Amino acid sequence: MIGTMLTLPAGPAGSRIIGLGHHQPARVMTNDDVAELVETNDEWIRSRTGIVTRHVADDDVGVADMATAAARHALADAGVTHEDVDLVVVATATAMDRSPNTAGRVAYALRTGFPPGASTPEGEEAPDLRDVVGPGVIDVNTACSGFAYALGLADQAIRAGSARTAVVVGAEKLTAVTDWTDRSTCILTADGAGAAVLRAADEPGVGPVVWGSEPEITPAVLIEAPQDKFAQDGRAVFKWAIMRAADRARRVVDAAGLRLDEIEVLVAHQANLRIIEPLAKSLGVEDRVVVTDITESGNTSAASIPLGLSKWWHAGRIPQGVPALLFGFGGGFTWAGEVVMTPER
């Protein structure tokens, strides 16, 4: 007897990033502003983190709001409409709303122009969505490595034939879970979002995602109930980053079939300038483009890689069509990365 055979979709060879976008709240908090809340000063913060300013969202702005703004920017950059999107993946560790998930809220807002559950703006008709089939919507929570995980999942979905065009977003409102009396953490946190549009391609522009976790330091970064405040063992994180991060990042480059001397851009999680610079040196890429957006954006967890990538791309600081190493690490304790080809202008 011949068993039942399932049919698997024939997906494309890979995917490519065709657009980038970002969003940051208008309010800027300087180190001097932080010094009004906790005992510190500008020189102390700069010397230990590299941070000069950070952006802070208003109380009525949610993670989905920032994610939607970044997604719109990326879609416009790609020349793609929301109707072309069949997958939305959002990486976040700070969404307060459980359902609809953040990706579902972003997908709805991209189609209708307003959040789910909101009243139809005056003078507009409620959209008729009865026959609409929306995109797949997935939230990913691996904290600071989240965007690299999300990008890998979207790329795999495209290669498997489950999607052709995906919006991948990293968005965080870390200031909402910040203990502003804790000097070791409140000097770091910030808000924002970054996004990328992935499209099916005959020639892969996104290398294999390599991911993993570090059981020994799983509790090193926490946001736990009932306090729901960001806390970390800074020494453990710094020690891992200095001693182990380069090895994990090399695995990513190896998986892509490239050498480190072929990497033109490094976009690591913007945790601390004292981590980013030694990592670049350990990898031998310190003379390439090394994104250091942390100086003006602070630590935005899952948003930091796409936020820095998009800001520097739109500012003309990143060349087109070159290999870029994306590498995230943090809460969980998780890490992940992939090599991507930067978009074409």
XYZ file of C-alpha atoms in Angstrom:
345
model
C 0.000 0.000 0.000
C 1.326 3.382 -0.986
C 1.047 5.912 1.828
C -0.471 9.360 1.465
C 2.050 11.868 0.176
C 2.049 15.508 1.238
C 2.874 18.210 -1.279
C 5.473 20.738 -0.205
C 5.619 24.185 -1.824
C 8.575 24.927 -4.058
C 10.051 28.098 -2.625
C 12.594 30.454 -4.149
C 16.336 30.205 -3.607
C 16.219 32.871 -0.933
C 15.217 36.411 -0.045
C 16.718 39.876 -0.172
C 16.251 43.064 1.823
C 14.658 45.579 -0.560
C 13.754 48.351 1.881
C 14.628 49.698 5.327
C 12.785 51.991 7.704
C 12.933 53.312 11.237
C 11.107 55.415 13.784
C 12.176 57.191 16.951
C 10.065 59.256 19.344
C 10.558 63.009 19.092
C 11.527 63.432 22.751
C 15.281 63.294 23.291
C 16.711 62.670 26.752
C 20.302 63.744 27.332
C 22.690 62.414 29.943
C 22.143 65.621 31.889
C 18.406 64.843 31.924
C 19.152 61.391 33.346
C 21.382 63.004 35.977
C 18.333 64.842 37.289
C 16.723 61.479 38.121
C 19.654 59.491 39.523
C 23.145 60.200 40.824
C 25.308 60.286 37.693
C 26.720 62.717 35.155
C 27.384 63.052 31.446
C 31.070 62.091 31.624
C 30.341 58.977 33.713
C 27.677 57.714 31.284
C 29.743 58.449 28.157
C 32.865 56.782 29.498
C 31.055 53.593 30.519
C 28.503 53.198 27.719
C 29.237 55.636 24.896
C 25.659 56.930 25.117
C 25.104 60.659 24.682
C 21.355 60.840 24.029
C 18.369 58.508 23.835
C 14.769 58.812 22.579
C 11.797 58.335 24.908
C 8.210 57.654 23.836
C 5.225 59.416 25.392
C 2.952 57.440 27.719
C 0.240 57.077 25.071
C 2.620 55.652 22.430
C 2.823 51.869 22.303
C 5.254 49.401 20.798
C 2.862 48.714 17.913
C 2.664 52.427 17.092
C 6.419 52.694 16.658
C 6.583 49.366 14.818
C 3.901 50.515 12.372
C 5.715 53.780 11.670
C 8.974 51.942 10.962
C 7.160 49.409 8.756
C 5.549 52.200 6.715
C 8.949 53.787 6.207
C 10.438 50.483 5.052
C 7.548 49.776 2.664
C 7.885 53.243 1.136
C 11.629 52.722 0.764
C 10.988 49.388 -0.976
C 8.217 50.746 -3.181
C 5.883 48.045 -1.859
C 2.288 48.408 -0.643
C 0.737 46.649 2.337
C -1.319 44.546 -0.095
C 1.889 42.854 -1.286
C 2.838 41.736 2.222
C 1.950 38.181 3.201
C 3.970 37.933 6.426
C 4.642 40.344 9.286
C 7.114 39.376 12.011
C 7.724 41.681 14.980
C 10.487 41.189 17.520
C 9.776 42.783 20.894
C 10.139 42.065 24.608
C 8.169 45.060 25.853
C 4.701 44.825 24.288
C 2.096 45.293 27.021
C -0.799 44.007 24.873
C -1.192 40.244 24.524
C -3.870 39.952 21.823
C -3.961 40.886 19.054
C -0.221 40.395 19.045
C 2.032 43.251 17.958
C 2.472 41.895 14.427
C -1.307 41.618 14.067
C -1.720 45.213 15.230
C 0.912 46.370 12.741
C -0.722 44.484 9.869
C -4.137 45.929 10.714
C -2.807 49.480 11.008
C -0.917 49.215 7.719
C -4.170 48.257 5.963
C -6.649 50.567 7.719
C -4.553 53.476 8.940
C -5.572 53.083 12.596
C -5.146 50.568 15.431
C -7.515 47.605 15.901
C -10.453 48.478 18.114
C -10.113 52.208 17.510
C -13.063 54.278 16.333
C -13.142 55.082 12.638
C -11.744 58.595 12.140
C -14.437 61.221 11.672
C -15.418 61.638 8.039
C -14.139 58.181 7.038
C -16.064 54.980 6.405
C -15.201 51.857 8.339
C -13.166 49.513 6.106
C -14.962 46.456 4.789
C -12.642 43.595 5.708
C -15.085 40.697 5.375
C -13.387 39.153 2.343
C -9.838 40.236 3.164
C -7.175 37.603 3.831
C -4.446 39.312 5.794
C -0.781 38.338 6.163
C 0.588 35.828 8.616
C 1.453 37.627 11.864
C 4.122 36.431 14.304
C 5.666 37.966 17.416
C 9.159 36.913 18.489
C 10.540 37.496 21.973
C 14.219 36.785 22.393
C 14.888 40.321 23.631
C 18.009 41.936 22.166
C 18.643 39.195 19.601
C 15.008 39.320 18.484
C 15.431 41.022 15.124
C 18.043 38.505 13.980
C 15.697 35.675 14.993
C 12.740 37.343 13.246
C 14.699 37.977 10.049
C 15.831 34.355 10.002
C 12.260 33.089 10.440
C 10.959 35.342 7.663
C 13.746 34.280 5.305
C 13.022 30.620 6.024
C 9.295 31.167 5.438
C 10.053 32.686 2.052
C 12.471 29.912 1.084
C 9.874 27.328 2.147
C 7.263 28.925 -0.110
C 5.033 30.125 2.744
C 5.505 33.802 1.880
C 6.952 36.001 -0.840
C 7.089 39.434 0.781
C 7.646 39.955 4.503
C 7.922 42.940 6.804
C 10.296 42.278 9.709
C 10.313 44.750 12.600
C 12.210 45.202 15.839
C 10.393 47.557 18.237
C 10.773 48.307 21.931
C 9.538 50.672 24.600
C 12.234 49.874 27.139
C 11.641 53.064 29.105
C 8.255 51.654 30.143
C 10.022 48.831 32.012
C 12.886 50.939 33.363
C 13.549 51.476 37.059
C 14.571 55.122 36.986
C 16.177 54.784 40.425
C 18.620 52.095 39.220
C 21.699 53.863 37.882
C 23.134 50.719 36.322
C 20.196 50.267 33.935
C 18.350 53.572 33.532
C 21.336 55.164 31.793
C 21.008 52.571 28.995
C 17.383 52.256 27.974
C 15.567 53.932 25.110
C 12.659 53.495 22.687
C 12.352 53.062 18.933
C 11.752 50.725 16.013
C 13.462 49.559 12.838
C 12.110 47.506 9.947
C 13.142 45.656 6.811
C 11.155 44.434 3.808
C 12.186 40.996 2.564
C 11.232 39.742 -0.882
C 11.725 36.368 -2.577
C 14.820 36.276 -4.787
C 16.474 33.855 -7.183
C 19.851 34.830 -5.731
C 19.925 34.743 -1.899
C 20.660 38.023 -0.164
C 20.128 36.739 3.376
C 22.477 34.086 4.694
C 21.483 31.262 7.057
C 20.498 32.380 10.520
C 22.732 30.967 13.233
C 21.218 31.097 16.685
C 21.761 29.763 20.149
C 21.530 30.418 23.870
C 23.852 30.459 26.868
C 22.327 28.428 29.732
C 25.015 29.506 32.185
C 23.834 33.121 32.107
C 20.138 32.690 31.313
C 19.123 34.902 34.311
C 21.617 37.663 33.437
C 18.960 39.854 31.798
C 15.458 39.918 33.248
C 12.048 41.557 32.931
C 9.978 39.533 35.385
C 6.581 39.814 37.051
C 5.404 41.259 39.293
C 7.861 44.156 39.084
C 8.105 44.029 35.264
C 11.287 46.084 35.344
C 14.452 45.603 33.328
C 17.325 44.255 35.412
C 20.647 42.746 34.430
C 23.902 41.389 35.717
C 26.061 43.833 33.804
C 29.320 42.113 34.696
C 28.110 38.738 33.382
C 26.844 40.263 30.141
C 30.041 42.223 29.583
C 32.230 39.202 30.329
C 30.295 37.034 27.856
C 30.408 39.733 25.181
C 34.167 40.143 25.498
C 35.008 36.439 25.763
C 32.335 34.656 23.682
C 30.555 37.026 21.266
C 33.275 37.001 18.601
C 33.240 33.208 18.446
C 29.449 33.154 17.951
C 29.675 35.881 15.312
C 32.344 33.946 13.396
C 29.947 31.002 13.195
C 27.468 33.273 11.421
C 30.025 34.317 8.813
C 31.130 30.712 8.311
C 27.533 29.596 7.746
C 27.197 32.197 4.995
C 30.232 30.718 3.239
C 32.205 33.935 3.588
C 35.446 35.063 5.210
C 35.611 37.866 7.749
C 37.688 39.940 5.337
C 34.675 39.935 2.990
C 32.394 41.568 5.568
C 31.965 45.270 4.795
C 29.507 46.274 7.541
C 29.023 45.218 11.169
C 25.680 45.887 12.829
C 25.808 44.396 16.312
C 23.246 44.866 19.054
C 23.756 48.373 20.397
C 24.308 47.323 24.009
C 27.385 49.331 24.925
C 30.093 51.050 22.911
C 32.635 49.226 25.108
C 31.243 45.976 23.704
C 30.767 46.971 20.057
C 34.280 48.312 19.522
C 36.132 45.311 21.046
C 33.859 42.952 19.094
C 34.729 44.698 15.830
C 38.426 44.501 16.713
C 38.208 40.798 17.633
C 36.585 40.098 14.270
C 39.159 42.207 12.443
C 36.541 44.526 10.942
C 37.257 47.671 12.933
C 38.358 49.454 9.739
C 35.033 48.707 7.986
C 31.649 50.321 8.573
C 30.828 49.609 12.212
C 27.420 50.956 13.207
C 27.586 52.815 16.526
C 24.099 54.285 16.710
C 24.108 53.656 20.466
C 25.715 57.075 20.966
C 22.527 58.881 19.944
C 19.873 56.166 20.371
C 20.845 54.256 23.522
C 19.990 50.597 24.015
C 16.723 49.727 22.258
C 16.969 45.924 22.614
C 15.340 44.162 19.622
C 15.046 47.476 17.765
C 18.734 48.339 17.917
C 19.996 46.392 14.873
C 17.312 47.457 12.356
C 17.202 50.976 13.819
C 20.935 51.512 13.403
C 21.005 49.769 10.024
C 18.162 51.878 8.631
C 19.409 55.184 10.023
C 22.914 54.717 8.646
C 21.574 53.349 5.330
C 19.294 56.342 4.757
C 22.106 58.693 5.795
C 24.322 57.215 3.068
C 26.810 55.775 5.556
C 26.378 52.167 4.395
C 27.299 51.113 0.844
C 24.842 49.228 -1.322
C 25.062 45.588 -2.275
C 27.762 44.562 0.211
C 27.855 41.843 2.906
C 26.754 43.072 6.326
C 27.016 41.000 9.499
C 23.997 41.376 11.785
C 24.578 40.000 15.273
C 22.302 40.307 18.289
C 22.677 39.064 21.862
C 20.968 39.598 25.191
C 18.055 38.545 27.378
C 17.437 34.884 27.654
C 20.499 34.622 27.302
C 20.172 34.428 23.530
C 22.204 35.286 20.470
C 21.606 35.119 16.720
C 22.883 36.543 13.478
C 23.019 36.352 9.717
C 24.993 37.931 6.904
C 22.816 40.015 4.567
C 23.494 41.900 1.394
C 22.674 45.568 1.892
C 19.879 46.890 -0.360
C 20.412 48.479 -3.746
C 19.623 52.162 -4.012
